[in-house]
PDB file of C-alpha atoms in Angstrom:
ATOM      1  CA  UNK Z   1       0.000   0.000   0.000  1.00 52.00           C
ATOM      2  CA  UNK Z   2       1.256   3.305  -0.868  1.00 57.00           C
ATOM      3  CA  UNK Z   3       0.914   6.352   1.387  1.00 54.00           C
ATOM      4  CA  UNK Z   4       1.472   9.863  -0.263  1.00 55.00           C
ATOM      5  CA  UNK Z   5       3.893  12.109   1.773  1.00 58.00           C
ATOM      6  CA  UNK Z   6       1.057  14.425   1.652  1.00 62.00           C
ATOM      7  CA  UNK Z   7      -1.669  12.773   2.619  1.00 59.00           C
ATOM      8  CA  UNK Z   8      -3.890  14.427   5.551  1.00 61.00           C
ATOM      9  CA  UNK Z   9      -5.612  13.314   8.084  1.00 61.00           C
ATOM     10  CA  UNK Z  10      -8.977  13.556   6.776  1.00 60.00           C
ATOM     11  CA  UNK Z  11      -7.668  11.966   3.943  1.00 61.00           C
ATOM     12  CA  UNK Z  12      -6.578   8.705   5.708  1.00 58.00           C
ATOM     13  CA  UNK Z  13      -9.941   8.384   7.818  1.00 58.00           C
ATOM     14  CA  UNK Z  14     -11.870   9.107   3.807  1.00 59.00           C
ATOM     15  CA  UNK Z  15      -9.605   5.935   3.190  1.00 59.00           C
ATOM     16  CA  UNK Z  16     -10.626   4.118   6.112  1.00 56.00           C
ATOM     17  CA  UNK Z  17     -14.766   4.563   5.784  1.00 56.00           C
ATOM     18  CA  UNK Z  18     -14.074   3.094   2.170  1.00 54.00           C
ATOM     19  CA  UNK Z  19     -12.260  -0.277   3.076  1.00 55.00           C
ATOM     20  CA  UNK Z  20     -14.973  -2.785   3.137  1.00 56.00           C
ATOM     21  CA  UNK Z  21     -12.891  -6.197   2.567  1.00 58.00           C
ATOM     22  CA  UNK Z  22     -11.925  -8.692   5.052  1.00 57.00           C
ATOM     23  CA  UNK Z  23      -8.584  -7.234   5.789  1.00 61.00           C
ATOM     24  CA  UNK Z  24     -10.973  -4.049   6.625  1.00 57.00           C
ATOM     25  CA  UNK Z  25      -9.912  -3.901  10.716  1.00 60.00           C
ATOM     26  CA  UNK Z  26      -6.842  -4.498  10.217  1.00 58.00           C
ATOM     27  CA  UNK Z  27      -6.197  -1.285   8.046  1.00 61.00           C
ATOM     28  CA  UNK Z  28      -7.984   0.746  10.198  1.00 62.00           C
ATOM     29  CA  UNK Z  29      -6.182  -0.376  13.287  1.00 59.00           C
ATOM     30  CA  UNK Z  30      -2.801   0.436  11.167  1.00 63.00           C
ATOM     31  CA  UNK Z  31      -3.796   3.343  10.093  1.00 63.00           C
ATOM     32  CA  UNK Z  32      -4.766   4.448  13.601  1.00 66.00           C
ATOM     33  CA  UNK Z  33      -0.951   3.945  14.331  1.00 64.00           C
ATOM     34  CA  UNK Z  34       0.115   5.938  11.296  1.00 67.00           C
ATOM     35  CA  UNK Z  35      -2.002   8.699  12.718  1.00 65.00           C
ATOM     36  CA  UNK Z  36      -0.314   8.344  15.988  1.00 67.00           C
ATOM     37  CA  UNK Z  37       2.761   8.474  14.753  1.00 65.00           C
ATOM     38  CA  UNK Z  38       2.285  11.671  13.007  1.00 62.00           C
ATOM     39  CA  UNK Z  39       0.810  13.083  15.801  1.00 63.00           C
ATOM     40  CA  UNK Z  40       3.443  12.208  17.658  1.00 63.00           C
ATOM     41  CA  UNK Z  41       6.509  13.528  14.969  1.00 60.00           C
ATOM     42  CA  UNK Z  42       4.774  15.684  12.369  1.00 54.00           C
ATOM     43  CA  UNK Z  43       8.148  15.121  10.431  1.00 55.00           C
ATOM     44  CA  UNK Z  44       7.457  11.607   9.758  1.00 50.00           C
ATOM     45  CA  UNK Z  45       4.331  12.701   6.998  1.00 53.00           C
ATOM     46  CA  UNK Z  46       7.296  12.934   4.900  1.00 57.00           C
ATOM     47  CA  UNK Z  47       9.002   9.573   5.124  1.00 58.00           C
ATOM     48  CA  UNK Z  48       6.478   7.533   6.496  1.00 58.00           C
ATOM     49  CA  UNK Z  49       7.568   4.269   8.310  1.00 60.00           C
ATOM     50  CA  UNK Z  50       6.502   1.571   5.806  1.00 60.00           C
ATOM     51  CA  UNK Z  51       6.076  -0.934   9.228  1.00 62.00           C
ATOM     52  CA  UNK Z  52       3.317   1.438   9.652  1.00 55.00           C
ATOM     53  CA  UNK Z  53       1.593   0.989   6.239  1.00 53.00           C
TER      54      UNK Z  53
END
């Protein structure tokens, strides 16, 4: 899965309401960590941690 650097935060919640497979929780739940993590270091929206993705 490929994150842009730019990608907001409204953008990745958008991108969680339209998952709908199995693997559906699972993204959501990583994505919640992505968020953290930006939260956390604003600096990472740039270079992502791929772990994350």
């Amino acid at each position: 899965m490929q994150t842009p650097s730019n990608i907001t935060r409204d953008e990745i919640l958008e991108f969680e309401l339209m998952v709908t497979d199995d693997k559906g929780k699972y993204v959501v739940a990583t994505h919640t960590v992505f968020l953290t993590a930006i939260a956390s270091s604003p600096a990472q929206i740039d270079n992502p941690n791929p772990d994350l993705l």
